[in-house]
Tab-separated table of C-alpha atoms and ligand atoms in Angstrom:
chain	number	residue	atom	x	y	z
A	685	MET	CA	-0.043	0.013	0.029
A	686	SER	CA	1.395	3.392	-0.928
A	687	ASN	CA	1.984	5.789	1.905
A	688	ILE	CA	-0.023	8.654	0.429
A	689	SER	CA	-2.824	9.700	2.691
A	690	TYR	CA	-5.680	11.921	1.737
A	691	ARG	CA	-7.366	11.483	5.052
A	692	LYS	CA	-5.700	14.481	6.659
A	693	ASP	CA	-7.461	16.711	4.063
A	694	PHE	CA	-10.888	15.760	5.579
A	695	PRO	CA	-11.580	17.496	8.909
A	696	ILE	CA	-14.403	15.125	9.849
A	697	PHE	CA	-11.869	12.492	10.852
A	698	GLU	CA	-9.945	14.804	13.184
A	699	ASN	CA	-13.133	15.948	14.736
A	700	ASN	CA	-14.520	12.397	15.208
A	701	PRO	CA	-11.597	10.256	16.420
A	702	GLY	CA	-12.266	6.557	15.854
A	703	LEU	CA	-14.780	7.176	13.099
A	704	VAL	CA	-14.769	4.455	10.352
A	705	TYR	CA	-16.771	6.008	7.491
A	706	LEU	CA	-17.684	3.304	4.949
A	707	ASP	CA	-20.732	4.904	3.380
A	708	SER	CA	-19.397	7.041	0.597
A	709	THR	CA	-21.682	5.428	-2.000
A	710	ALA	CA	-24.473	7.221	-0.056
A	711	THR	CA	-22.515	10.465	0.308
A	712	SER	CA	-18.891	11.494	0.443
A	713	GLN	CA	-17.075	13.447	3.126
A	714	LYS	CA	-15.716	16.855	2.182
A	715	PRO	CA	-12.127	18.076	2.187
A	716	ALA	CA	-11.201	21.312	4.010
A	717	TYR	CA	-10.451	22.784	0.543
A	718	VAL	CA	-14.207	22.522	-0.252
A	719	ILE	CA	-15.577	23.347	3.165
A	720	ASP	CA	-13.453	26.481	3.518
A	721	SER	CA	-14.422	27.610	0.000
A	722	LEU	CA	-18.043	27.875	1.115
A	723	CYS	CA	-17.210	30.323	3.943
A	724	ASP	CA	-14.750	32.264	1.728
A	725	PHE	CA	-17.355	32.650	-0.974
A	726	TYR	CA	-19.981	33.957	1.491
A	727	ARG	CA	-17.405	36.224	3.220
A	728	ASN	CA	-16.023	37.667	-0.016
A	729	ASP	CA	-17.920	37.075	-3.218
A	730	PHE	CA	-21.576	36.268	-2.716
A	731	ALA	CA	-24.465	38.136	-4.398
A	732	SER	CA	-27.342	37.285	-6.598
A	733	ILE	CA	-26.371	36.319	-10.174
A	734	HIS	CA	-27.772	36.942	-13.694
A	735	ARG	CA	-28.627	40.383	-14.960
A	736	TRP	CA	-25.912	41.990	-12.765
A	737	SER	CA	-25.017	45.616	-12.872
A	738	TYR	CA	-22.621	45.755	-9.932
A	739	SER	CA	-19.231	44.057	-9.607
A	740	LEU	CA	-20.022	41.753	-6.666
A	741	SER	CA	-22.783	40.117	-8.647
A	742	GLU	CA	-20.447	39.855	-11.601
A	743	LYS	CA	-17.888	38.133	-9.397
A	744	SER	CA	-20.471	35.771	-7.977
A	745	GLU	CA	-21.604	34.798	-11.512
A	746	GLU	CA	-18.094	34.240	-12.559
A	747	PHE	CA	-17.812	31.537	-9.857
A	748	TYR	CA	-21.021	29.941	-11.034
A	749	ASP	CA	-19.815	29.924	-14.644
A	750	ASN	CA	-16.390	28.624	-13.643
A	751	SER	CA	-18.069	25.789	-11.874
A	752	LYS	CA	-19.782	24.800	-15.093
A	753	LYS	CA	-16.603	25.324	-17.062
A	754	LYS	CA	-14.870	22.823	-14.793
A	755	VAL	CA	-17.693	20.299	-15.260
A	756	LYS	CA	-17.489	20.750	-18.983
A	757	GLU	CA	-13.744	20.110	-18.921
A	758	PHE	CA	-14.188	17.035	-16.746
A	759	LEU	CA	-16.917	15.602	-18.952
A	760	ASN	CA	-15.208	16.568	-22.185
A	761	ALA	CA	-18.407	18.349	-23.166
A	762	ASN	CA	-18.588	20.959	-25.914
A	763	SER	CA	-20.070	23.900	-24.127
A	764	ILE	CA	-21.278	25.132	-20.746
A	765	GLN	CA	-24.632	25.697	-22.348
A	766	GLU	CA	-25.061	21.962	-22.338
A	767	ILE	CA	-24.818	21.866	-18.529
A	768	ILE	CA	-27.822	22.313	-16.265
A	769	TYR	CA	-27.713	22.569	-12.559
A	770	THR	CA	-30.531	21.166	-10.526
A	771	TYR	CA	-30.959	19.667	-6.965
A	772	ASN	CA	-29.626	16.168	-7.225
A	773	ALA	CA	-29.558	13.120	-9.564
A	774	ASN	CA	-33.171	12.277	-8.811
A	775	TYR	CA	-34.265	15.785	-9.875
A	776	ALA	CA	-32.004	15.606	-12.985
A	777	MET	CA	-33.655	12.393	-14.115
A	778	ASN	CA	-37.205	13.695	-13.400
A	779	ILE	CA	-36.550	16.907	-15.305
A	780	LEU	CA	-35.205	14.886	-18.206
A	781	ALA	CA	-38.103	12.403	-18.398
A	782	CYS	CA	-40.739	15.127	-17.983
A	783	SER	CA	-39.062	17.318	-20.631
A	784	LEU	CA	-38.957	14.380	-23.104
A	785	ASP	CA	-42.685	14.012	-22.433
A	786	CYS	CA	-43.622	17.636	-22.720
A	787	SER	CA	-41.543	17.971	-25.876
A	788	ASN	CA	-43.564	15.058	-27.406
A	789	MET	CA	-40.438	13.029	-27.869
A	790	LEU	CA	-42.114	9.940	-26.345
A	791	LYS	CA	-45.489	8.408	-27.091
A	792	ALA	CA	-47.595	5.375	-26.087
A	793	TRP	CA	-45.807	2.047	-26.740
A	794	ASP	CA	-42.408	3.597	-27.134
A	795	LYS	CA	-39.981	1.421	-25.224
A	796	VAL	CA	-37.406	2.423	-22.550
A	797	LEU	CA	-34.606	-0.055	-21.779
A	798	LEU	CA	-33.026	-0.106	-18.303
A	799	THR	CA	-30.664	-2.474	-16.588
A	800	ILE	CA	-32.030	-4.479	-13.714
A	801	SER	CA	-29.414	-2.766	-11.503
A	802	GLU	CA	-30.779	0.786	-11.840
A	803	HIS	CA	-31.186	3.079	-8.846
A	804	HIS	CA	-34.834	4.068	-8.270
A	805	SER	CA	-34.019	7.562	-9.626
A	806	ASN	CA	-33.733	5.906	-13.070
A	807	ILE	CA	-36.766	3.793	-12.714
A	808	VAL	CA	-39.601	5.677	-11.064
A	809	PRO	CA	-39.676	8.679	-13.494
A	810	TRP	CA	-40.125	6.109	-16.312
A	811	LEU	CA	-42.854	4.308	-14.364
A	812	ASN	CA	-44.636	7.741	-14.046
A	813	LEU	CA	-44.468	8.122	-17.857
A	814	LYS	CA	-45.738	4.541	-18.300
A	815	GLU	CA	-48.816	5.532	-16.217
A	816	LYS	CA	-49.201	8.955	-17.889
A	817	ILE	CA	-48.625	8.239	-21.583
A	818	GLY	CA	-48.343	4.394	-21.807
A	819	ILE	CA	-44.646	3.883	-22.609
A	820	GLU	CA	-43.193	0.413	-22.057
A	821	ILE	CA	-40.222	-0.424	-19.850
A	822	GLU	CA	-37.962	-3.460	-20.202
A	823	TYR	CA	-35.063	-4.470	-18.050
A	824	ILE	CA	-31.823	-5.995	-19.197
A	825	TRP	CA	-30.794	-8.933	-17.110
A	826	ILE	CA	-27.235	-9.538	-15.858
A	827	LYS	CA	-25.327	-12.748	-16.286
A	828	ASP	CA	-23.990	-14.990	-13.534
A	829	ASP	CA	-20.745	-13.011	-13.671
A	830	PHE	CA	-22.912	-9.896	-13.344
A	831	SER	CA	-21.905	-8.457	-16.669
A	832	LEU	CA	-24.732	-7.123	-18.824
A	833	ASP	CA	-26.479	-9.879	-20.700
A	834	MET	CA	-25.887	-8.686	-24.225
A	835	ASP	CA	-28.054	-11.429	-25.713
A	836	ASP	CA	-30.887	-10.241	-23.597
A	837	PHE	CA	-30.123	-6.643	-24.669
A	838	LYS	CA	-30.067	-7.612	-28.398
A	839	SER	CA	-33.306	-9.504	-28.090
A	840	LYS	CA	-35.134	-6.562	-26.378
A	841	TYR	CA	-33.618	-3.872	-28.518
A	842	ASP	CA	-36.353	-3.721	-31.130
A	843	GLU	CA	-37.648	-0.895	-33.248
A	844	LYS	CA	-39.937	0.275	-30.484
A	845	VAL	CA	-36.970	1.232	-28.228
A	846	LYS	CA	-36.545	4.973	-28.132
A	847	ILE	CA	-34.502	5.352	-24.926
A	848	ILE	CA	-31.642	3.366	-23.393
A	849	SER	CA	-30.982	4.621	-19.872
A	850	PHE	CA	-28.217	2.767	-17.997
A	851	THR	CA	-26.134	3.402	-14.941
A	852	GLN	CA	-22.375	3.268	-15.528
A	853	VAL	CA	-21.641	1.794	-12.097
A	854	SER	CA	-24.020	-0.161	-9.850
A	855	ASN	CA	-24.503	1.364	-6.414
A	856	VAL	CA	-25.104	-2.111	-4.982
A	857	THR	CA	-22.341	-4.234	-6.544
A	858	GLY	CA	-19.865	-1.541	-7.537
A	859	GLN	CA	-19.687	-3.118	-11.013
A	860	ILE	CA	-18.502	-0.963	-13.940
A	861	TYR	CA	-20.612	-1.557	-16.999
A	862	ASP	CA	-19.092	-1.406	-20.435
A	863	LEU	CA	-21.206	1.353	-21.986
A	864	GLU	CA	-19.029	1.607	-25.133
A	865	GLU	CA	-20.381	-1.822	-26.045
A	866	ILE	CA	-23.948	-0.423	-25.876
A	867	TRP	CA	-23.058	2.624	-27.874
A	868	LYS	CA	-21.653	0.441	-30.737
A	869	LEU	CA	-25.020	-1.337	-31.042
A	870	LYS	CA	-27.133	1.800	-30.605
A	871	ARG	CA	-29.227	3.022	-33.537
A	872	GLU	CA	-29.479	6.691	-34.564
A	873	ASP	CA	-33.145	6.853	-33.489
A	874	THR	CA	-32.451	5.876	-29.905
A	875	LEU	CA	-31.447	8.307	-27.151
A	876	PHE	CA	-28.780	7.134	-24.742
A	877	ILE	CA	-28.908	8.358	-21.093
A	878	VAL	CA	-26.156	7.631	-18.636
A	879	ASP	CA	-26.429	7.747	-14.853
A	880	ALA	CA	-22.901	8.647	-13.775
A	881	SER	CA	-23.734	9.229	-10.116
A	882	GLN	CA	-21.454	6.342	-8.980
A	883	SER	CA	-18.873	6.538	-11.682
A	884	PHE	CA	-18.043	10.269	-11.693
A	885	PRO	CA	-16.538	10.227	-8.132
A	886	HIS	CA	-14.195	7.395	-9.125
A	887	MET	CA	-13.202	7.650	-12.757
A	888	LYS	CA	-12.865	9.909	-15.737
A	889	VAL	CA	-16.238	10.096	-17.393
A	890	ASP	CA	-16.059	11.228	-20.971
A	891	VAL	CA	-19.390	11.929	-22.641
A	892	LYS	CA	-17.802	11.496	-26.101
A	893	LYS	CA	-16.328	8.120	-25.285
A	894	PHE	CA	-19.640	6.327	-25.174
A	895	ASN	CA	-21.455	8.911	-27.225
A	896	ALA	CA	-24.132	9.665	-24.693
A	897	ASP	CA	-26.993	12.002	-25.439
A	898	PHE	CA	-27.711	12.807	-21.716
A	899	LEU	CA	-25.744	12.193	-18.566
A	900	PHE	CA	-26.407	13.060	-14.980
A	901	PHE	CA	-24.698	12.851	-11.604
A	902	THR	CA	-24.982	14.297	-8.135
A	903	ALA	CA	-22.419	16.636	-6.547
A	904	HIS	CA	-22.455	15.376	-2.980
A	905	LYS	CA	-21.015	12.013	-3.930
A	906	VAL	CA	-17.944	13.748	-5.382
A	907	MET	CA	-16.971	15.786	-2.278
A	908	ALA	CA	-19.165	18.842	-2.974
A	909	GLU	CA	-22.332	19.922	-1.185
A	910	THR	CA	-25.646	18.198	-1.080
A	911	GLY	CA	-28.453	19.879	-3.103
A	912	LEU	CA	-26.729	20.017	-6.484
A	913	GLY	CA	-27.471	17.758	-9.412
A	914	ILE	CA	-25.789	17.991	-12.790
A	915	LEU	CA	-27.581	17.255	-16.043
A	916	TRP	CA	-25.567	17.263	-19.246
A	917	TRP	CA	-27.346	17.335	-22.511
A	918	LYS	CA	-26.160	17.468	-26.192
A	919	LYS	CA	-26.770	20.996	-27.284
A	920	GLU	CA	-28.603	20.131	-30.459
A	921	LEU	CA	-31.063	18.090	-28.499
A	922	LEU	CA	-31.395	20.636	-25.763
A	923	SER	CA	-32.260	23.461	-27.998
A	924	ASN	CA	-35.233	21.561	-29.412
A	925	MET	CA	-36.661	20.699	-26.056
A	926	LYS	CA	-39.140	22.392	-23.841
A	927	SER	CA	-38.536	22.757	-20.226
A	928	VAL	CA	-40.988	21.264	-17.784
A	929	PHE	CA	-40.441	24.159	-15.400
A	930	SER	CA	-40.655	27.811	-16.017
A	931	GLY	CA	-40.557	31.217	-14.355
A	932	GLY	CA	-37.936	33.919	-13.594
A	933	TRP	CA	-34.710	33.663	-15.765
A	934	ALA	CA	-36.242	30.833	-17.739
A	935	ILE	CA	-38.056	33.257	-20.031
A	936	ASN	CA	-37.201	35.888	-22.694
A	937	TRP	CA	-40.353	37.865	-22.085
A	938	VAL	CA	-43.673	37.581	-20.205
A	939	LYS	CA	-46.955	39.308	-21.082
A	940	GLU	CA	-50.252	39.034	-19.248
A	941	ASP	CA	-51.301	36.038	-21.342
A	942	SER	CA	-48.104	34.563	-22.824
A	943	TYR	CA	-44.421	34.174	-22.465
A	944	ARG	CA	-41.394	32.930	-24.497
A	945	GLN	CA	-38.902	30.402	-23.064
A	946	ALA	CA	-35.350	31.680	-22.672
A	947	SER	CA	-32.375	30.239	-24.550
A	948	LEU	CA	-29.991	27.717	-22.968
A	949	PRO	CA	-29.279	26.828	-20.284
A	950	GLY	CA	-31.450	29.362	-18.516
A	951	ARG	CA	-34.597	27.737	-19.909
A	952	PHE	CA	-33.946	24.780	-17.606
A	953	GLU	CA	-32.823	26.700	-14.585
A	954	PRO	CA	-35.726	28.908	-13.411
A	955	GLY	CA	-35.176	31.030	-10.267
A	956	THR	CA	-32.144	31.733	-8.222
A	957	PRO	CA	-29.809	28.760	-8.487
A	958	HIS	CA	-27.650	27.129	-5.806
A	959	ILE	CA	-24.736	29.450	-6.365
A	960	SER	CA	-22.649	28.470	-3.333
A	961	TRP	CA	-23.249	24.717	-3.930
A	962	ALA	CA	-21.917	25.234	-7.456
A	963	VAL	CA	-18.826	26.849	-5.920
A	964	THR	CA	-18.276	23.747	-3.788
A	965	LEU	CA	-18.479	21.561	-6.883
A	966	LEU	CA	-15.865	23.831	-8.574
A	967	LYS	CA	-13.620	23.363	-5.539
A	968	ALA	CA	-14.196	19.601	-5.321
A	969	LEU	CA	-13.092	19.230	-8.940
A	970	GLU	CA	-10.119	21.451	-8.303
A	971	TYR	CA	-9.263	19.229	-5.354
A	972	ILE	CA	-9.302	16.203	-7.722
A	973	GLU	CA	-6.973	18.055	-10.028
A	974	ASN	CA	-4.659	18.938	-7.167
A	975	ILE	CA	-4.272	15.323	-6.134
A	976	TRP	CA	-3.232	14.334	-9.659
A	977	TRP	CA	-6.587	13.696	-11.142
A	978	TYR	CA	-8.365	10.411	-11.352
A	979	GLU	CA	-5.124	8.468	-11.653
A	980	ALA	CA	-4.537	9.070	-7.964
A	981	ILE	CA	-8.077	8.090	-7.021
A	982	ASP	CA	-7.897	5.024	-9.245
A	983	LYS	CA	-4.568	3.899	-7.820
A	984	TYR	CA	-5.714	4.425	-4.290
A	985	ASP	CA	-9.133	2.864	-4.867
A	986	SER	CA	-7.607	-0.286	-6.411
A	987	GLU	CA	-5.164	-0.817	-3.550
A	988	LEU	CA	-8.049	-0.599	-1.051
A	989	ILE	CA	-10.244	-2.857	-3.188
A	990	LYS	CA	-7.497	-5.543	-3.554
A	991	TYR	CA	-6.961	-5.507	0.237
A	992	THR	CA	-10.724	-5.803	0.830
A	993	LEU	CA	-11.041	-8.754	-1.532
A	994	GLU	CA	-8.248	-10.537	0.362
A	995	LYS	CA	-9.914	-9.859	3.716
A	996	ILE	CA	-13.251	-11.205	2.572
A	997	LYS	CA	-11.568	-14.627	1.947
A	998	GLU	CA	-10.807	-14.821	5.710
A	999	ILE	CA	-14.493	-14.975	6.641
A	1000	PRO	CA	-16.292	-17.816	4.655
A	1001	GLU	CA	-19.657	-16.933	6.325
A	1002	LEU	CA	-19.554	-13.470	4.811
A	1003	LYS	CA	-21.355	-13.549	1.393
A	1004	LEU	CA	-20.545	-10.875	-1.092
A	1005	ILE	CA	-23.263	-10.218	-3.784
A	1006	TRP	CA	-20.706	-9.942	-6.544
A	1007	TRP	CA	-17.173	-11.162	-6.687
A	1008	THR	CA	-14.714	-9.743	-9.170
A	1009	ASN	CA	-11.293	-8.193	-9.343
A	1010	ALA	CA	-10.363	-4.588	-8.881
A	1011	GLU	CA	-10.352	-3.732	-12.597
A	1012	LYS	CA	-14.121	-4.134	-13.136
A	1013	ARG	CA	-15.317	-2.495	-9.956
A	1014	VAL	CA	-15.238	0.522	-7.693
A	1015	GLY	CA	-14.998	0.107	-3.920
A	1016	VAL	CA	-18.558	-0.876	-3.178
A	1017	PHE	CA	-19.296	-4.206	-1.465
A	1018	SER	CA	-22.758	-5.498	-0.481
A	1019	PHE	CA	-22.756	-8.420	1.917
A	1020	TRP	CA	-25.073	-10.658	3.748
A	1021	LEU	CA	-24.641	-13.144	6.669
A	1022	ASP	CA	-27.014	-16.076	6.963
A	1023	TRP	CA	-29.075	-15.845	10.191
A	1024	PHE	CA	-28.333	-12.145	10.713
A	1025	HIS	CA	-30.559	-9.322	9.445
A	1026	ALA	CA	-28.563	-6.674	7.540
A	1027	LEU	CA	-30.143	-3.977	9.696
A	1028	ASP	CA	-28.945	-5.664	12.869
A	1029	VAL	CA	-25.429	-5.982	11.418
A	1030	ALA	CA	-25.391	-2.262	10.480
A	1031	GLU	CA	-26.547	-1.344	13.978
A	1032	GLU	CA	-23.933	-3.571	15.628
A	1033	LEU	CA	-21.251	-1.900	13.402
A	1034	ALA	CA	-22.649	1.532	14.239
A	1035	SER	CA	-22.196	0.725	17.939
A	1036	LYS	CA	-18.483	0.406	17.130
A	1037	ASN	CA	-18.425	3.689	15.236
A	1038	ILE	CA	-18.396	1.984	11.859
A	1039	CYS	CA	-20.770	3.522	9.337
A	1040	VAL	CA	-22.354	1.325	6.634
A	1041	ARG	CA	-25.594	1.292	4.800
A	1042	SER	CA	-28.158	-1.549	5.008
A	1043	TRP	CA	-31.345	-2.703	3.184
A	1044	GLN	CA	-31.904	-2.588	-0.601
A	1045	HIS	CA	-29.974	0.601	-1.455
A	1046	CYS	CA	-32.736	2.147	-3.608
A	1047	ALA	CA	-32.388	-0.679	-6.132
A	1048	GLU	CA	-35.285	-2.874	-5.143
A	1049	PRO	CA	-35.870	-4.572	-8.512
A	1050	LEU	CA	-32.269	-5.908	-8.410
A	1051	ALA	CA	-32.829	-7.264	-4.869
A	1052	ILE	CA	-36.041	-8.984	-5.925
A	1053	ARG	CA	-34.377	-10.593	-8.979
A	1054	LEU	CA	-31.455	-11.816	-6.916
A	1055	TRP	CA	-33.709	-13.066	-4.133
A	1056	ILE	CA	-31.655	-11.254	-1.612
A	1057	ASN	CA	-33.906	-9.402	0.782
A	1058	SER	CA	-31.358	-7.075	2.206
A	1059	THR	CA	-27.620	-6.479	2.431
A	1060	PHE	CA	-25.178	-4.307	4.289
A	1061	ARG	CA	-22.975	-2.193	2.120
A	1062	MET	CA	-19.471	-0.981	2.830
A	1063	SER	CA	-18.107	1.567	0.376
A	1064	LEU	CA	-14.686	3.134	0.125
A	1065	TYR	CA	-13.238	6.491	-0.974
A	1066	ILE	CA	-9.933	8.189	-0.990
A	1067	TYR	CA	-9.971	9.070	2.721
A	1068	ASN	CA	-10.326	5.402	3.821
A	1069	THR	CA	-7.368	3.437	5.134
A	1070	ILE	CA	-6.272	-0.138	5.644
A	1071	GLU	CA	-7.094	0.359	9.397
A	1072	ASP	CA	-10.711	1.197	8.462
A	1073	ILE	CA	-10.987	-2.043	6.450
A	1074	ASP	CA	-9.368	-4.062	9.315
A	1075	ARG	CA	-11.813	-2.498	11.810
A	1076	PHE	CA	-14.771	-3.497	9.569
A	1077	PHE	CA	-13.689	-7.129	9.170
A	1078	ASP	CA	-12.671	-7.508	12.894
A	1079	ALA	CA	-16.108	-6.303	13.821
A	1080	ILE	CA	-17.760	-8.819	11.508
A	1081	LYS	CA	-15.715	-11.595	13.106
A	1082	GLU	CA	-16.898	-10.479	16.520
A	1083	ILE	CA	-20.546	-10.400	15.372
A	1084	LEU	CA	-20.150	-13.990	14.123
A	1085	LYS	CA	-18.613	-15.082	17.414
A	1086	LYS	CA	-21.654	-13.760	19.228
B	162	LIG	C1	-26.576	5.075	-9.200
B	162	LIG	C2	-27.263	6.227	-8.521
B	162	LIG	N1	-28.045	7.055	-9.200
B	162	LIG	C3	-28.702	8.113	-8.618
B	162	LIG	C4	-28.560	8.311	-7.216
B	162	LIG	C5	-29.365	9.427	-6.637
B	162	LIG	O1	-28.610	10.471	-6.135
B	162	LIG	P1	-29.293	11.652	-5.353
B	162	LIG	O2	-29.865	11.027	-4.107
B	162	LIG	O3	-28.240	12.602	-5.033
B	162	LIG	O4	-30.383	12.178	-6.205
B	162	LIG	C6	-27.829	7.465	-6.480
B	162	LIG	C7	-27.728	7.690	-5.039
B	162	LIG	O5	-27.371	6.810	-4.258
B	162	LIG	C8	-27.096	6.413	-7.105
B	162	LIG	O6	-26.357	5.567	-6.402
């Protein structure tokens, strides 16, 4: 294990001695670089943005735009006009599904393909459209090795399919899906949506690499604040679409009985946005740059993953949902123990100051298909250490002794 430690950058650990935080898939801790930026911004640069006439507002808007410029760079997008800020990934997906509907881009019997591993945020908005306009939804199954079942995909990918909406990384198994494979098979008449909520914190996500049409993720999982979701959209598609929301800033003009929608991206961002949250995202991405980009995260992640996989072998009673090597996964591990409820295990771990998540992790269709009622999930990020992993496995051994 390399002796680089990012932990010291995260004040939560100094302020909570003995804390073993293994729940980064739910949300990540924040480095001082991000936390301090929030105070600095409010102390020095904050004002309302858009339509400014004074310099403080101009400065504030510059931060907001710089945040989007950084996201654009990270995603290898073409323009900041393609980037919309909303509240979180759930909101991003809802806005997208509703905008497709109100722009008449979906109709009854059109089919949406999802993987069985989707998070609820990429299922429920489609179920709403199924009820509202009668679209169909089909799920692509995964094989015994948990890779996407491409035969199943090919058999379901008929001419009725208008949308393919897949996660890049499962929040239950940590598996990385090969989305380039999907892109190669995708027809021109199908829109490709990518949920990058679990991939963006761990790896370089390039919208051009798998030729996505839409992509979303959530800032709080990548060391920025809660309350900010990012929706990227190809400009040519975006300019043809109507926004499901409207109001201030989202319009060009309003008369007593009519209005005209604004150009991009204002059309999709009515009202005063989360300016300071956007600043934290800018700072979180700068932090990633400062630690040598994703290469550092990847190297550190894979060392922790390899160590975890070795430790799992020491406890035969501990069942891991999906077993594979470090190359095909991020540091997310969902376990069960026969005779112990996952909630009880999580509570027992909590009593030892070890934070994990239990239950179905907002991916109930996967749990039902796998016949696994509930699991406890430990997830790793760059502030975790070998000691954290040891504490987790020692605690499991103690639970089993009981
Ligand atoms: C794969 C995936 N997509 C979407 C989300 C939703 O993120 P948010 O709660 O920030 O909307 C999550 C959260 O766990 C997730 O794991």
